[in-house]
Amino acid sequence: MRHGIWGTCLLAAAAILGVGAPPAAAQSFIEGTFDPAIPTLTQSAGHAPGTRITSPDQAVTYIKALAAAAPDRTRLVQYATSWEGRPLFYLVISAPANIAKLDAIKSDLATIAAGRPGNGTALPVTWLTYGVHGNEISSTDAALMTAYHLLAAKDDARAAKILGSTILVIDPMQNPDGRARFVNNFLASTGIAPDADRQAAEHDEPWPSGRVNHYMFDLNRDWFTLSQPETRGKVAAIRQWNPVVVVDLHEMGGDSTYFFSPAAQPFSPNLTQAQIRAYEMIGRYNAAAFDARGEPYFTREVYDLFYPGYGDTWNAHQGAIGSTYEQASARGLAFARRDGTELTYADGVMNHFTTSLATASAVADNPARFLGDFAAYRAANAGGAAGKGSYIIDLSKKRWNAERLGRRLAAQGITVLRREGSASVCGKSYPAGYLAVPQAQPAARLVRSLLDRDTPLPPDFLAEQERRRSVDLPHELYDVTAWSVGPMAGVDVALCNTVAPGETMAADLPIAPKASGAGTFAIAVPWSDSGQARLVTLALREGIEARVTDKAFTTAGRSFPRGTVVFPTGSNTPEKMARLAALAGEVGAETIALENGWTDSGPNLGSSHFVRLTLPRVAVAWDDGVDQLSAGAMRYVLEQRIGLPVTPIRTARLARADLSEYDVLLVPEGNPGAVLGEGGQRAVRTFVQRGGVLVAVGDSLDSFTAGDNPLLAVKREAALGRDPEAKGDDKAPLAEGQAIASDAEYREAIKDQAALPDTLPGALLNVVGEPDNFLSAGYDDGAVVLASGSQIFTPLDRAKGINVLRFAGPANLIASGYVWDENRKQLAYKPYLMAQPLGRGLVIGFAHDPSTRGYLEGLDLMIANAVLIAPSRVR
């Protein structure tokens, strides 16, 4: 069924449809009459659809050509620019009469989205978005094919109905940087014909893959984090149009078939029954289109609707029918499947083209239903269907993070109210004011998903996962089980049962600086939130002299926490102090002027508790051996949020690199040991012994904790009740004989004795800190961290180092999410952040990545302590 050839992919695809080849002058997968005034892909890019992988530049050129050829039926909008400077566009397509009144339609949709009755002008918007992962390549060509067909087809009643009854928006390429990376690597690896061998270089991407963007983020996990410009632009664009259906078209492993909704369990409890019914309807449209072609597919498996960072679930929480579609990927032009068939690029393009039209048809055939369901959803939420209280965010704790969180929520169309100055609400005092997020608003279900402390998994789903684990089957959780944005930002969020007053806050409102105190001796920057760390870093980059304390102090009746950074006027020119003030204004940071150097308690500026703070030179292990997501997230947090430049060094080069040029070597998650080799391990050890700071994260700790003389004297733990000495060696000694008397004993007997703890999908856990170590500055009350995977480490012996932050006890461990009970018991009291001196340097280990997805803003000070502050302390 799948036997397309290099030069005949398009013809083979048409034959599968059973309609014969399209006319030579046209390029649709459906036979018909096509307007020659609409340019084909061949005319624009020099190749027919499915015969080559269209590059980002070619895709942009073609989408512009389509818009120029049909100005009465299109509107092309650039909505973002990628980190590497590539434009991102969406193309609006509809009938001429609809395009003529497009602004009125958009305005009426905004009224409906606000929970108010429309004036009858609105039409339902179907939003089709492609290529969020740059190496999932067929979707972009399918987008171009869909746009061409709808604009060029002259006798297709279905196309005419889509244009007449709806507004269709096509976003052909969400990740142009990743796609460019994939295409460049693919072209560099190809020969005279496509190679279907799955081992061929053209199917084996180098590091980093095209899946990720410039900062190596998975853009389909960034919808509520809004850390990347591609996501911010896309979310703003979708908010302007308020679509009733949003489909994100992806690719999956090449041995699979095609997935479309209904999704797998678990569903978010914030979905409505009307939405669930609509998923079924659209699924049947897609199924009918695939059945007509004899094309296999599956539904209700693997891809769930639980985590709101996906494009499908985030949009579903806005009231749309948000879906993920997955096509088996050729990862090139041809791919040899394990079942003996061959998958072609054209197969993938055609399948995505098929579901694009089928989904658009479902809306076009039922415009009143989709628009009515959307209106009812938004109006019910505004009326309090999802709650009538308010979430209160305290502005006195991690003020900058709280302000940033409020703006991030507002950027997603969520109403956020701001109350300045001291206030009380629900019996609690807020001396610095608060942000209030009402539950009764059109985006209420997104509000609940993001701000509720916990989003529970369905009990029947959980019971099934525990049953599967009891019989040694893997669990079916696709992603993390916790994402409560308040704890992740390090801020306090309380649910109040009344509506709290305040003024509506705009997403682009600058964070105001906070300056207090009188005096000209120094400027103090309390170590309290991410904005403070950013101010300090930017000041150091401009050569402004500073000192940092590892002990709290009070002066003039005011307390300053450990970690506070002081900029003395005696060490800086007036121009530099003026620049410090300007930087504080740009950042929105807090500064306090000190009258003199006298303290009422705690150290004075000349004490050994204060050390001179200098800008560290930071290197990060890059390339094979480290996880691209971890490397990208850590670099992003350091460079874009904290403001600290980072030098990537390829892991294989570390053995011969001159590491004396750096103060910090950061090793992200991964398995760097094999790439480092003995030479690299020696180089890293020498670097630390001579005064460097090694920061190792997650699984990469295995490379530095092994052997007789580890850099960090901890060990990774086996699962509870398992033999950590079991090797699984074929030459192992004979085992003691045993009688098995029951099924439970049998299950116990067949368990892997060398097994690691069961993999944790991801939960938010509480950690507590040692108050006398500089690495825990900013976390006197502990922190909430994300833990995932199976790594659990033994605590450091106090004679060798310090467990700076450890997981809380079993009763208080879980902040949000679901944790297997045995993991909960085993994680309790185990280290999260460890530090061990070595020679003149320091080894710092994070058991789990504090920079994951860039969404743990509450841990920024922890990262800054390890990377920005530690070198000065070590010195």
PDB file of N, CA, C and O in Angstrom, residues 766-822:
ATOM      1  N   ASN A 766       8.361  19.073  47.503  1.00  0.00           N
ATOM      2  CA  ASN A 766       8.924  20.045  48.438  1.00  0.00           C
ATOM      3  C   ASN A 766      10.346  19.657  48.832  1.00  0.00           C
ATOM      4  O   ASN A 766      10.635  18.477  49.077  1.00  0.00           O
ATOM      5  N   VAL A 767      11.222  20.651  48.875  1.00  0.00           N
ATOM      6  CA  VAL A 767      12.574  20.453  49.397  1.00  0.00           C
ATOM      7  C   VAL A 767      12.820  21.449  50.515  1.00  0.00           C
ATOM      8  O   VAL A 767      12.224  22.542  50.548  1.00  0.00           O
ATOM      9  N   VAL A 768      13.686  21.059  51.451  1.00  0.00           N
ATOM     10  CA  VAL A 768      14.072  21.935  52.562  1.00  0.00           C
ATOM     11  C   VAL A 768      15.577  22.108  52.525  1.00  0.00           C
ATOM     12  O   VAL A 768      16.308  21.237  52.040  1.00  0.00           O
ATOM     13  N   GLY A 769      16.052  23.243  53.039  1.00  0.00           N
ATOM     14  CA  GLY A 769      17.460  23.582  52.886  1.00  0.00           C
ATOM     15  C   GLY A 769      18.244  23.651  54.176  1.00  0.00           C
ATOM     16  O   GLY A 769      17.679  23.792  55.262  1.00  0.00           O
ATOM     17  N   GLU A 770      19.565  23.537  54.021  1.00  0.00           N
ATOM     18  CA  GLU A 770      20.499  23.799  55.113  1.00  0.00           C
ATOM     19  C   GLU A 770      20.723  25.302  55.166  1.00  0.00           C
ATOM     20  O   GLU A 770      21.218  25.894  54.201  1.00  0.00           O
ATOM     21  N   PRO A 771      20.384  25.955  56.277  1.00  0.00           N
ATOM     22  CA  PRO A 771      20.379  27.417  56.299  1.00  0.00           C
ATOM     23  C   PRO A 771      21.757  28.063  56.374  1.00  0.00           C
ATOM     24  O   PRO A 771      21.852  29.283  56.264  1.00  0.00           O
ATOM     25  N   ASP A 772      22.808  27.276  56.543  1.00  0.00           N
ATOM     26  CA  ASP A 772      24.128  27.871  56.730  1.00  0.00           C
ATOM     27  C   ASP A 772      25.028  27.742  55.511  1.00  0.00           C
ATOM     28  O   ASP A 772      26.235  27.941  55.612  1.00  0.00           O
ATOM     29  N   ASN A 773      24.469  27.422  54.371  1.00  0.00           N
ATOM     30  CA  ASN A 773      25.272  27.297  53.158  1.00  0.00           C
ATOM     31  C   ASN A 773      24.799  28.306  52.124  1.00  0.00           C
ATOM     32  O   ASN A 773      23.600  28.482  51.919  1.00  0.00           O
ATOM     33  N   PHE A 774      25.751  28.954  51.463  1.00  0.00           N
ATOM     34  CA  PHE A 774      25.396  30.022  50.521  1.00  0.00           C
ATOM     35  C   PHE A 774      24.555  29.510  49.355  1.00  0.00           C
ATOM     36  O   PHE A 774      23.802  30.271  48.740  1.00  0.00           O
ATOM     37  N   LEU A 775      24.656  28.224  49.042  1.00  0.00           N
ATOM     38  CA  LEU A 775      23.911  27.695  47.905  1.00  0.00           C
ATOM     39  C   LEU A 775      22.404  27.637  48.152  1.00  0.00           C
ATOM     40  O   LEU A 775      21.619  27.477  47.211  1.00  0.00           O
ATOM     41  N   SER A 776      21.990  27.734  49.402  1.00  0.00           N
ATOM     42  CA  SER A 776      20.548  27.736  49.695  1.00  0.00           C
ATOM     43  C   SER A 776      20.025  29.138  49.963  1.00  0.00           C
ATOM     44  O   SER A 776      18.872  29.297  50.389  1.00  0.00           O
ATOM     45  N   ALA A 777      20.835  30.172  49.714  1.00  0.00           N
ATOM     46  CA  ALA A 777      20.371  31.553  49.905  1.00  0.00           C
ATOM     47  C   ALA A 777      19.146  31.807  49.030  1.00  0.00           C
ATOM     48  O   ALA A 777      19.112  31.439  47.856  1.00  0.00           O
ATOM     49  N   GLY A 778      18.139  32.432  49.626  1.00  0.00           N
ATOM     50  CA  GLY A 778      16.891  32.676  48.924  1.00  0.00           C
ATOM     51  C   GLY A 778      15.851  31.599  49.162  1.00  0.00           C
ATOM     52  O   GLY A 778      14.715  31.717  48.697  1.00  0.00           O
ATOM     53  N   TYR A 779      16.239  30.557  49.912  1.00  0.00           N
ATOM     54  CA  TYR A 779      15.329  29.425  50.119  1.00  0.00           C
ATOM     55  C   TYR A 779      15.251  29.034  51.596  1.00  0.00           C
ATOM     56  O   TYR A 779      15.251  27.854  51.935  1.00  0.00           O
ATOM     57  N   ASP A 780      15.168  30.038  52.457  1.00  0.00           N
ATOM     58  CA  ASP A 780      15.037  29.759  53.890  1.00  0.00           C
ATOM     59  C   ASP A 780      13.768  28.969  54.187  1.00  0.00           C
ATOM     60  O   ASP A 780      13.727  28.197  55.159  1.00  0.00           O
ATOM     61  N   ASP A 781      12.742  29.153  53.382  1.00  0.00           N
ATOM     62  CA  ASP A 781      11.478  28.433  53.577  1.00  0.00           C
ATOM     63  C   ASP A 781      11.360  27.212  52.678  1.00  0.00           C
ATOM     64  O   ASP A 781      10.271  26.656  52.511  1.00  0.00           O
ATOM     65  N   GLY A 782      12.480  26.781  52.085  1.00  0.00           N
ATOM     66  CA  GLY A 782      12.440  25.653  51.177  1.00  0.00           C
ATOM     67  C   GLY A 782      12.026  26.072  49.779  1.00  0.00           C
ATOM     68  O   GLY A 782      11.994  27.262  49.442  1.00  0.00           O
ATOM     69  N   ALA A 783      11.705  25.087  48.951  1.00  0.00           N
ATOM     70  CA  ALA A 783      11.322  25.367  47.564  1.00  0.00           C
ATOM     71  C   ALA A 783      10.483  24.215  47.048  1.00  0.00           C
ATOM     72  O   ALA A 783      10.402  23.151  47.654  1.00  0.00           O
ATOM     73  N   VAL A 784       9.855  24.463  45.908  1.00  0.00           N
ATOM     74  CA  VAL A 784       9.127  23.420  45.187  1.00  0.00           C
ATOM     75  C   VAL A 784       9.913  23.127  43.914  1.00  0.00           C
ATOM     76  O   VAL A 784      10.215  24.042  43.139  1.00  0.00           O
ATOM     77  N   VAL A 785      10.253  21.858  43.708  1.00  0.00           N
ATOM     78  CA  VAL A 785      11.051  21.451  42.556  1.00  0.00           C
ATOM     79  C   VAL A 785      10.263  20.432  41.742  1.00  0.00           C
ATOM     80  O   VAL A 785       9.288  19.850  42.216  1.00  0.00           O
ATOM     81  N   LEU A 786      10.702  20.221  40.513  1.00  0.00           N
ATOM     82  CA  LEU A 786      10.117  19.178  39.672  1.00  0.00           C
ATOM     83  C   LEU A 786      11.030  17.962  39.710  1.00  0.00           C
ATOM     84  O   LEU A 786      12.238  18.079  39.464  1.00  0.00           O
ATOM     85  N   ALA A 787      10.472  16.804  40.026  1.00  0.00           N
ATOM     86  CA  ALA A 787      11.231  15.562  40.010  1.00  0.00           C
ATOM     87  C   ALA A 787      10.609  14.622  38.995  1.00  0.00           C
ATOM     88  O   ALA A 787       9.387  14.467  38.937  1.00  0.00           O
ATOM     89  N   SER A 788      11.452  14.005  38.177  1.00  0.00           N
ATOM     90  CA  SER A 788      10.986  13.025  37.194  1.00  0.00           C
ATOM     91  C   SER A 788      12.095  12.010  36.986  1.00  0.00           C
ATOM     92  O   SER A 788      13.226  12.198  37.425  1.00  0.00           O
ATOM     93  N   GLY A 789      11.752  10.932  36.309  1.00  0.00           N
ATOM     94  CA  GLY A 789      12.755   9.907  36.057  1.00  0.00           C
ATOM     95  C   GLY A 789      12.911   8.964  37.238  1.00  0.00           C
ATOM     96  O   GLY A 789      12.046   8.857  38.109  1.00  0.00           O
ATOM     97  N   SER A 790      14.048   8.273  37.290  1.00  0.00           N
ATOM     98  CA  SER A 790      14.264   7.249  38.311  1.00  0.00           C
ATOM     99  C   SER A 790      15.457   7.527  39.205  1.00  0.00           C
ATOM    100  O   SER A 790      15.799   6.705  40.051  1.00  0.00           O
ATOM    101  N   GLN A 791      16.117   8.679  39.045  1.00  0.00           N
ATOM    102  CA  GLN A 791      17.330   8.916  39.816  1.00  0.00           C
ATOM    103  C   GLN A 791      17.028   9.327  41.256  1.00  0.00           C
ATOM    104  O   GLN A 791      16.312  10.293  41.499  1.00  0.00           O
ATOM    105  N   ILE A 792      17.553   8.568  42.193  1.00  0.00           N
ATOM    106  CA  ILE A 792      17.506   8.867  43.622  1.00  0.00           C
ATOM    107  C   ILE A 792      18.908   8.597  44.151  1.00  0.00           C
ATOM    108  O   ILE A 792      19.467   7.522  43.923  1.00  0.00           O
ATOM    109  N   PHE A 793      19.490   9.566  44.850  1.00  0.00           N
ATOM    110  CA  PHE A 793      20.874   9.456  45.295  1.00  0.00           C
ATOM    111  C   PHE A 793      20.959   9.330  46.811  1.00  0.00           C
ATOM    112  O   PHE A 793      20.119   9.869  47.547  1.00  0.00           O
ATOM    113  N   THR A 794      21.994   8.637  47.244  1.00  0.00           N
ATOM    114  CA  THR A 794      22.261   8.550  48.678  1.00  0.00           C
ATOM    115  C   THR A 794      22.696   9.914  49.190  1.00  0.00           C
ATOM    116  O   THR A 794      23.312  10.693  48.452  1.00  0.00           O
ATOM    117  N   PRO A 795      22.400  10.239  50.442  1.00  0.00           N
ATOM    118  CA  PRO A 795      22.872  11.526  50.983  1.00  0.00           C
ATOM    119  C   PRO A 795      24.395  11.554  51.086  1.00  0.00           C
ATOM    120  O   PRO A 795      25.047  10.531  51.279  1.00  0.00           O
ATOM    121  N   LEU A 796      24.940  12.740  50.948  1.00  0.00           N
ATOM    122  CA  LEU A 796      26.383  12.940  51.111  1.00  0.00           C
ATOM    123  C   LEU A 796      26.773  12.787  52.576  1.00  0.00           C
ATOM    124  O   LEU A 796      26.093  13.309  53.474  1.00  0.00           O
ATOM    125  N   ASP A 797      27.857  12.099  52.814  1.00  0.00           N
ATOM    126  CA  ASP A 797      28.448  12.026  54.145  1.00  0.00           C
ATOM    127  C   ASP A 797      28.885  13.435  54.550  1.00  0.00           C
ATOM    128  O   ASP A 797      29.549  14.132  53.778  1.00  0.00           O
ATOM    129  N   ARG A 798      28.551  13.846  55.770  1.00  0.00           N
ATOM    130  CA  ARG A 798      28.874  15.218  56.187  1.00  0.00           C
ATOM    131  C   ARG A 798      30.364  15.489  56.202  1.00  0.00           C
ATOM    132  O   ARG A 798      30.800  16.644  56.116  1.00  0.00           O
ATOM    133  N   ALA A 799      31.194  14.437  56.308  1.00  0.00           N
ATOM    134  CA  ALA A 799      32.643  14.633  56.284  1.00  0.00           C
ATOM    135  C   ALA A 799      33.145  14.960  54.889  1.00  0.00           C
ATOM    136  O   ALA A 799      34.270  15.446  54.731  1.00  0.00           O
ATOM    137  N   LYS A 800      32.324  14.711  53.874  1.00  0.00           N
ATOM    138  CA  LYS A 800      32.763  14.927  52.493  1.00  0.00           C
ATOM    139  C   LYS A 800      32.077  16.103  51.818  1.00  0.00           C
ATOM    140  O   LYS A 800      32.613  16.680  50.871  1.00  0.00           O
ATOM    141  N   GLY A 801      30.897  16.438  52.268  1.00  0.00           N
ATOM    142  CA  GLY A 801      30.184  17.525  51.621  1.00  0.00           C
ATOM    143  C   GLY A 801      28.916  17.860  52.363  1.00  0.00           C
ATOM    144  O   GLY A 801      28.756  17.513  53.538  1.00  0.00           O
ATOM    145  N   ILE A 802      28.006  18.507  51.658  1.00  0.00           N
ATOM    146  CA  ILE A 802      26.770  18.950  52.301  1.00  0.00           C
ATOM    147  C   ILE A 802      25.592  18.708  51.373  1.00  0.00           C
ATOM    148  O   ILE A 802      25.683  18.916  50.155  1.00  0.00           O
ATOM    149  N   ASN A 803      24.504  18.241  51.952  1.00  0.00           N
ATOM    150  CA  ASN A 803      23.234  18.106  51.230  1.00  0.00           C
ATOM    151  C   ASN A 803      22.505  19.440  51.385  1.00  0.00           C
ATOM    152  O   ASN A 803      21.782  19.661  52.356  1.00  0.00           O
ATOM    153  N   VAL A 804      22.715  20.319  50.458  1.00  0.00           N
ATOM    154  CA  VAL A 804      22.257  21.704  50.589  1.00  0.00           C
ATOM    155  C   VAL A 804      20.734  21.780  50.642  1.00  0.00           C
ATOM    156  O   VAL A 804      20.160  22.487  51.470  1.00  0.00           O
ATOM    157  N   LEU A 805      20.087  21.060  49.761  1.00  0.00           N
ATOM    158  CA  LEU A 805      18.633  20.979  49.747  1.00  0.00           C
ATOM    159  C   LEU A 805      18.256  19.509  49.619  1.00  0.00           C
ATOM    160  O   LEU A 805      18.787  18.797  48.760  1.00  0.00           O
ATOM    161  N   ARG A 806      17.357  19.068  50.462  1.00  0.00           N
ATOM    162  CA  ARG A 806      16.921  17.669  50.429  1.00  0.00           C
ATOM    163  C   ARG A 806      15.412  17.623  50.325  1.00  0.00           C
ATOM    164  O   ARG A 806      14.702  18.576  50.674  1.00  0.00           O
ATOM    165  N   PHE A 807      14.926  16.498  49.845  1.00  0.00           N
ATOM    166  CA  PHE A 807      13.488  16.317  49.762  1.00  0.00           C
ATOM    167  C   PHE A 807      12.888  16.231  51.160  1.00  0.00           C
ATOM    168  O   PHE A 807      13.520  15.739  52.106  1.00  0.00           O
ATOM    169  N   ALA A 808      11.666  16.727  51.299  1.00  0.00           N
ATOM    170  CA  ALA A 808      10.975  16.713  52.589  1.00  0.00           C
ATOM    171  C   ALA A 808      10.628  15.272  52.978  1.00  0.00           C
ATOM    172  O   ALA A 808      10.790  14.326  52.202  1.00  0.00           O
ATOM    173  N   GLY A 809      10.147  15.113  54.196  1.00  0.00           N
ATOM    174  CA  GLY A 809       9.734  13.812  54.667  1.00  0.00           C
ATOM    175  C   GLY A 809       8.557  13.274  53.879  1.00  0.00           C
ATOM    176  O   GLY A 809       7.864  14.016  53.169  1.00  0.00           O
ATOM    177  N   PRO A 810       8.266  11.972  54.001  1.00  0.00           N
ATOM    178  CA  PRO A 810       7.240  11.357  53.153  1.00  0.00           C
ATOM    179  C   PRO A 810       5.860  11.964  53.307  1.00  0.00           C
ATOM    180  O   PRO A 810       5.096  12.028  52.336  1.00  0.00           O
ATOM    181  N   ALA A 811       5.518  12.440  54.484  1.00  0.00           N
ATOM    182  CA  ALA A 811       4.186  12.998  54.701  1.00  0.00           C
ATOM    183  C   ALA A 811       4.023  14.368  54.052  1.00  0.00           C
ATOM    184  O   ALA A 811       2.901  14.785  53.725  1.00  0.00           O
ATOM    185  N   ASN A 812       5.121  15.089  53.853  1.00  0.00           N
ATOM    186  CA  ASN A 812       5.070  16.456  53.316  1.00  0.00           C
ATOM    187  C   ASN A 812       5.760  16.581  51.967  1.00  0.00           C
ATOM    188  O   ASN A 812       6.016  17.684  51.508  1.00  0.00           O
ATOM    189  N   LEU A 813       6.075  15.467  51.342  1.00  0.00           N
ATOM    190  CA  LEU A 813       6.895  15.499  50.140  1.00  0.00           C
ATOM    191  C   LEU A 813       6.176  16.093  48.939  1.00  0.00           C
ATOM    192  O   LEU A 813       6.721  16.929  48.219  1.00  0.00           O
ATOM    193  N   ILE A 814       4.942  15.689  48.700  1.00  0.00           N
ATOM    194  CA  ILE A 814       4.265  16.015  47.447  1.00  0.00           C
ATOM    195  C   ILE A 814       3.614  17.391  47.532  1.00  0.00           C
ATOM    196  O   ILE A 814       2.737  17.622  48.358  1.00  0.00           O
ATOM    197  N   ALA A 815       4.056  18.290  46.662  1.00  0.00           N
ATOM    198  CA  ALA A 815       3.418  19.603  46.556  1.00  0.00           C
ATOM    199  C   ALA A 815       2.271  19.566  45.564  1.00  0.00           C
ATOM    200  O   ALA A 815       1.243  20.216  45.764  1.00  0.00           O
ATOM    201  N   SER A 816       2.428  18.800  44.486  1.00  0.00           N
ATOM    202  CA  SER A 816       1.395  18.689  43.464  1.00  0.00           C
ATOM    203  C   SER A 816       1.734  17.520  42.556  1.00  0.00           C
ATOM    204  O   SER A 816       2.908  17.249  42.281  1.00  0.00           O
ATOM    205  N   GLY A 817       0.710  16.824  42.086  1.00  0.00           N
ATOM    206  CA  GLY A 817       0.937  15.738  41.151  1.00  0.00           C
ATOM    207  C   GLY A 817       0.818  14.377  41.794  1.00  0.00           C
ATOM    208  O   GLY A 817       0.428  14.242  42.967  1.00  0.00           O
ATOM    209  N   TYR A 818       1.184  13.358  41.034  1.00  0.00           N
ATOM    210  CA  TYR A 818       1.037  11.979  41.493  1.00  0.00           C
ATOM    211  C   TYR A 818       2.410  11.318  41.536  1.00  0.00           C
ATOM    212  O   TYR A 818       3.207  11.421  40.585  1.00  0.00           O
ATOM    213  N   VAL A 819       2.679  10.631  42.647  1.00  0.00           N
ATOM    214  CA  VAL A 819       3.960   9.955  42.860  1.00  0.00           C
ATOM    215  C   VAL A 819       3.670   8.525  43.289  1.00  0.00           C
ATOM    216  O   VAL A 819       2.855   8.295  44.197  1.00  0.00           O
ATOM    217  N   TRP A 820       4.329   7.555  42.645  1.00  0.00           N
ATOM    218  CA  TRP A 820       4.187   6.169  43.092  1.00  0.00           C
ATOM    219  C   TRP A 820       4.568   6.089  44.569  1.00  0.00           C
ATOM    220  O   TRP A 820       5.523   6.720  45.014  1.00  0.00           O
ATOM    221  N   ASP A 821       3.818   5.305  45.318  1.00  0.00           N
ATOM    222  CA  ASP A 821       4.005   5.309  46.774  1.00  0.00           C
ATOM    223  C   ASP A 821       5.410   4.896  47.173  1.00  0.00           C
ATOM    224  O   ASP A 821       5.990   5.470  48.090  1.00  0.00           O
ATOM    225  N   GLU A 822       5.987   3.908  46.488  1.00  0.00           N
ATOM    226  CA  GLU A 822       7.337   3.493  46.863  1.00  0.00           C
ATOM    227  C   GLU A 822       8.368   4.571  46.536  1.00  0.00           C
ATOM    228  O   GLU A 822       9.365   4.735  47.236  1.00  0.00           O
TER     229      GLU A 822
END
